[in-house]
PDB file of C-alpha atoms in Angstrom:
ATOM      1  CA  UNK R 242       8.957-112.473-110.979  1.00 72.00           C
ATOM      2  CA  UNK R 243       6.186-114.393-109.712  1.00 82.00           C
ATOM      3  CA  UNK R 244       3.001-115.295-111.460  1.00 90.00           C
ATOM      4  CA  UNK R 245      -0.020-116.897-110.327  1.00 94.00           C
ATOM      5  CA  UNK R 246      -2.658-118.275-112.844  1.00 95.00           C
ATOM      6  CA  UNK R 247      -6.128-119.108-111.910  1.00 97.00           C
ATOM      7  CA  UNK R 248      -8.049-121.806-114.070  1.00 97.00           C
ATOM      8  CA  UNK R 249     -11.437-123.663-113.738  1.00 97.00           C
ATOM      9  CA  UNK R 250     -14.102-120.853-113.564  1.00 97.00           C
ATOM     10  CA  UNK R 251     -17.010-121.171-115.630  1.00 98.00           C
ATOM     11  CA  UNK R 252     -20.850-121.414-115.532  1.00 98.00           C
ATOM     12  CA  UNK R 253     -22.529-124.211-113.470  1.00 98.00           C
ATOM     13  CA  UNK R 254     -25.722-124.828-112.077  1.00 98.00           C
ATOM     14  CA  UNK R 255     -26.507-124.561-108.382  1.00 98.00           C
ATOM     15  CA  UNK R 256     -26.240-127.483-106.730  1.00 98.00           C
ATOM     16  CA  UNK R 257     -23.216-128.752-108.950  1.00 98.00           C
ATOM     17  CA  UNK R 258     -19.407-128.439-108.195  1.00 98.00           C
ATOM     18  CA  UNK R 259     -16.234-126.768-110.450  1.00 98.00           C
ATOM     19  CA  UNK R 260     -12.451-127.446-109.231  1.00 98.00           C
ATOM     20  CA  UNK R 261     -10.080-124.189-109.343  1.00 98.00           C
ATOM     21  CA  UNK R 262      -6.867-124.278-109.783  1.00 98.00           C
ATOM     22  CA  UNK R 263      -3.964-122.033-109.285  1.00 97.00           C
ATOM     23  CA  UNK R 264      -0.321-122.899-111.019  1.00 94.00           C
ATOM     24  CA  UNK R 265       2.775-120.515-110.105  1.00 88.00           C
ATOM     25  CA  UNK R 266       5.895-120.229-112.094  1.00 84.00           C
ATOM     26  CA  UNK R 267       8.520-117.675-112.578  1.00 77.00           C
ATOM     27  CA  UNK R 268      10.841-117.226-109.285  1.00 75.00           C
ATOM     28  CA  UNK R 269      10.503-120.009-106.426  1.00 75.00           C
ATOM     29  CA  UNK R 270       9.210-118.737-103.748  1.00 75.00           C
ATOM     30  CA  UNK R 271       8.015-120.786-100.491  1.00 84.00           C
ATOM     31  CA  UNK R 272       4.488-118.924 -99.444  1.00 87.00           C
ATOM     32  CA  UNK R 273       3.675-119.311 -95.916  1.00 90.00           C
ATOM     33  CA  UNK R 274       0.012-119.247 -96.825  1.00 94.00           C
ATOM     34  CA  UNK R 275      -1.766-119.012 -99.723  1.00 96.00           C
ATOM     35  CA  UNK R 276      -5.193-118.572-100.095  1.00 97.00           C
ATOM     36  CA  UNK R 277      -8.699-118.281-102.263  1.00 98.00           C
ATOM     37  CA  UNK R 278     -10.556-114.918-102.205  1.00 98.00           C
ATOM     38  CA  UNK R 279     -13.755-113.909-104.538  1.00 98.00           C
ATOM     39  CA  UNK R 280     -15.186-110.799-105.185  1.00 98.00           C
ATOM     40  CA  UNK R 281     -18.889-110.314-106.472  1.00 97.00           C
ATOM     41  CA  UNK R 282     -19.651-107.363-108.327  1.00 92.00           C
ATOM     42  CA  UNK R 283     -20.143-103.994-105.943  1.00 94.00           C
ATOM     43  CA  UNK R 284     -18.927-105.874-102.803  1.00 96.00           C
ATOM     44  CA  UNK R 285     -15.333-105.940-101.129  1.00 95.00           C
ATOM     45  CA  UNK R 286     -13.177-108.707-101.626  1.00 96.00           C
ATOM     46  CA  UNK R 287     -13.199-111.588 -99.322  1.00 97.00           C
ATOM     47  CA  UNK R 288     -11.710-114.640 -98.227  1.00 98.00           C
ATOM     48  CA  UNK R 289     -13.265-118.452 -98.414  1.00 98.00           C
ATOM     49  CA  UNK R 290     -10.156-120.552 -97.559  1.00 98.00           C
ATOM     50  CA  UNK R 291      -6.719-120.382 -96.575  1.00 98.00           C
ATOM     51  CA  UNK R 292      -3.953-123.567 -96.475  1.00 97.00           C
ATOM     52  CA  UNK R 293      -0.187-123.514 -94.884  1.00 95.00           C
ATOM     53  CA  UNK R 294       2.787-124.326 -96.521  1.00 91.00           C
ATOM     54  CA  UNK R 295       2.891-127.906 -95.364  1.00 90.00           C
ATOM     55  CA  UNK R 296      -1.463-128.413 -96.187  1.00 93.00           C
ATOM     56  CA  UNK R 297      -2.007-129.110 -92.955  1.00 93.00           C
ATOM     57  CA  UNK R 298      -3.720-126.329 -91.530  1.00 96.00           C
ATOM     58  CA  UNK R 299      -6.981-124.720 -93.112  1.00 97.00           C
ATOM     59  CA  UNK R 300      -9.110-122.269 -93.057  1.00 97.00           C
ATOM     60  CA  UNK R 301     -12.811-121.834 -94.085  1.00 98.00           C
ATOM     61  CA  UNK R 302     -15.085-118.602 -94.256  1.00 97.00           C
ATOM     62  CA  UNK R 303     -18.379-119.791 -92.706  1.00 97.00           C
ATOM     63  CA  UNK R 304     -19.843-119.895 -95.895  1.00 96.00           C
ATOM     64  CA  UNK R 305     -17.243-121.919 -97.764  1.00 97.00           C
ATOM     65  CA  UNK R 306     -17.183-124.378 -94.660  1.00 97.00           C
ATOM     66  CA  UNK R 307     -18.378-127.788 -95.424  1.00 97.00           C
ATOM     67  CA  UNK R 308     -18.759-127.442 -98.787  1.00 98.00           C
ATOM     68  CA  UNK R 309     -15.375-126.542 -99.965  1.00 98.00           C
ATOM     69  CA  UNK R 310     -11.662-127.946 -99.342  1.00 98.00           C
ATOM     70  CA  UNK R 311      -8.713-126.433-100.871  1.00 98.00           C
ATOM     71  CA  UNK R 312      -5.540-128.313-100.944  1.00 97.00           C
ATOM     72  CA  UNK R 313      -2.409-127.825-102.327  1.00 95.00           C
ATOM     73  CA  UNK R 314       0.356-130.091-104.112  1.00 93.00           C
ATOM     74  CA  UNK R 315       3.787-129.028-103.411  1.00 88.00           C
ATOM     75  CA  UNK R 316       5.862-130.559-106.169  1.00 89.00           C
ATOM     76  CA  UNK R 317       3.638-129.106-108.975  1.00 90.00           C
ATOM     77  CA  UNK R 318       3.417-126.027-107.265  1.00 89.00           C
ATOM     78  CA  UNK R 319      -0.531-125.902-107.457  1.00 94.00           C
ATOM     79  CA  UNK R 320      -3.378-124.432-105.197  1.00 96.00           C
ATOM     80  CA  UNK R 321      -6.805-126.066-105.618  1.00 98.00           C
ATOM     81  CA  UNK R 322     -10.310-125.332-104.232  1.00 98.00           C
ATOM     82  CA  UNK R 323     -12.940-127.756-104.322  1.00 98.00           C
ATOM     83  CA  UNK R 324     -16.355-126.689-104.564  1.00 98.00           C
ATOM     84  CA  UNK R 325     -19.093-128.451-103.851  1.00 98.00           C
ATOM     85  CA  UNK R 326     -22.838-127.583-103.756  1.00 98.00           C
ATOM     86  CA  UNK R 327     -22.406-124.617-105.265  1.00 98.00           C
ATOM     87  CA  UNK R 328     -25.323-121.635-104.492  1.00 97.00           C
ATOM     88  CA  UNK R 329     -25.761-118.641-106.512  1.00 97.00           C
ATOM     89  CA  UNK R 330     -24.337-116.237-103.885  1.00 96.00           C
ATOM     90  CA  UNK R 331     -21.338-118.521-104.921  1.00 98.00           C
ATOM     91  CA  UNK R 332     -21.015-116.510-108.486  1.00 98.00           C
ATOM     92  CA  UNK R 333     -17.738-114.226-107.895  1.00 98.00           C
ATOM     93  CA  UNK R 334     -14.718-113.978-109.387  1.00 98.00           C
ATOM     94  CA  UNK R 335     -12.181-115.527-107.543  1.00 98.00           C
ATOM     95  CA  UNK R 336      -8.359-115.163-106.883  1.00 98.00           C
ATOM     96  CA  UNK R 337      -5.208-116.937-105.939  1.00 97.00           C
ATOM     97  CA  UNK R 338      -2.733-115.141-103.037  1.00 97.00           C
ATOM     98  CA  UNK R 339       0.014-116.026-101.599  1.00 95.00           C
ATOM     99  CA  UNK R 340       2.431-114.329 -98.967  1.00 92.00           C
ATOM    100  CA  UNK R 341       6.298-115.002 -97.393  1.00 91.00           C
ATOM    101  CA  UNK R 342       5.527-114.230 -93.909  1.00 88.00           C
ATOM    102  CA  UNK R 343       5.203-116.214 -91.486  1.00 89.00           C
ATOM    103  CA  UNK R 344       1.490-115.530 -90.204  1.00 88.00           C
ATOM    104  CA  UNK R 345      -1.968-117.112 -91.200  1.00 92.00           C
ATOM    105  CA  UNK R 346      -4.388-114.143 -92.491  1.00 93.00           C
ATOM    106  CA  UNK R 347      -7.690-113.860 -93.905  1.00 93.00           C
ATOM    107  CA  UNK R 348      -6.755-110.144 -94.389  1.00 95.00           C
ATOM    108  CA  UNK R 349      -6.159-109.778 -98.504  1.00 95.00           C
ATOM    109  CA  UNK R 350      -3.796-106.556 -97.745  1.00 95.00           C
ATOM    110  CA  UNK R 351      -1.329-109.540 -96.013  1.00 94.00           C
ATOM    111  CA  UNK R 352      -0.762-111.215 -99.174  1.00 95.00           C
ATOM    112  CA  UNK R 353       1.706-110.114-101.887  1.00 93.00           C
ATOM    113  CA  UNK R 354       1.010-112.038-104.891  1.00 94.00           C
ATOM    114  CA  UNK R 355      -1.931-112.354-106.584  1.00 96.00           C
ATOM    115  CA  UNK R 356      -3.738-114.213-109.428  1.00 96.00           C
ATOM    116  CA  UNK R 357      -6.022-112.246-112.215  1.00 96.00           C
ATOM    117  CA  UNK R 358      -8.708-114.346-111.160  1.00 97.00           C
ATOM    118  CA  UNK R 359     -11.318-116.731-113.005  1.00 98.00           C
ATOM    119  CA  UNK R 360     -14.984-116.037-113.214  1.00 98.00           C
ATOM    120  CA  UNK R 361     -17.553-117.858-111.364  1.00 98.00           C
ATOM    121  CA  UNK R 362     -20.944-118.104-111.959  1.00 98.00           C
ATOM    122  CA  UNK R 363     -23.670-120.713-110.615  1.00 98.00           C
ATOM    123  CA  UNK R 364     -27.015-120.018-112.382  1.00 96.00           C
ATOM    124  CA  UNK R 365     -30.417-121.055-110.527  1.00 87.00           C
TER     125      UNK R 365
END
């Protein structure tokens, strides 16, 4: 079993910044990619950033770019996203993936594991 477990939602105001994290445990796996996706209430899901196994190659929705970084930190086995200047069309709730094969996607229906996400919201 894997899990993944989002942490460091919560309420800020626009303008301001909130780190996310994403911890897995259970079976060790080695995810090709893993990503950050957010989904506002009434819209589709949809990607802001996605990071290779080794950190060096990223991926930014145009609205995340520039204002957001995610990295990642092997040995704990941790995702993060960095946001900065957060907007209100920021407020989402937003997940942790992760997928085995070897391809980079922004597509959520190529990743197999997923977080239960961690709520969002920038107030303005």
């Amino acid at each position: 079993q894997v899990q993944l477990v989002e942490s460091g939602g919560g309420v800020v105001q626009a303008g301001g910044s909130l780190r996310l994290s994403c911890g897995a445990s259970g079976r060790t796996i080695r995810p090709y990619a893993m990503a950050w996706f957010r989904q506002a209430p009434g819209k589709e899901r949809e990607p802001v950033a996605v990071i290779t196994y080794s950190g060096r190659n990223t991926f930014y929705s145009d609205s995340a770019k520039g204002r957001f970084t995610i990295s990642k930190d092997n040995a704990k086995n941790t995702l993060y996203l960095q946001m900065n200047s957060l907007k209100s069309e920021d407020t989402a709730v937003y997940y942790c993936a992760a997928h085995t094969h070897e391809i980079v996607t922004m597509k959520a229906q190529e990743y197999e594991y997923w977080g239960q996400g961690t709520q969002v919201t920038v107030s303005s």
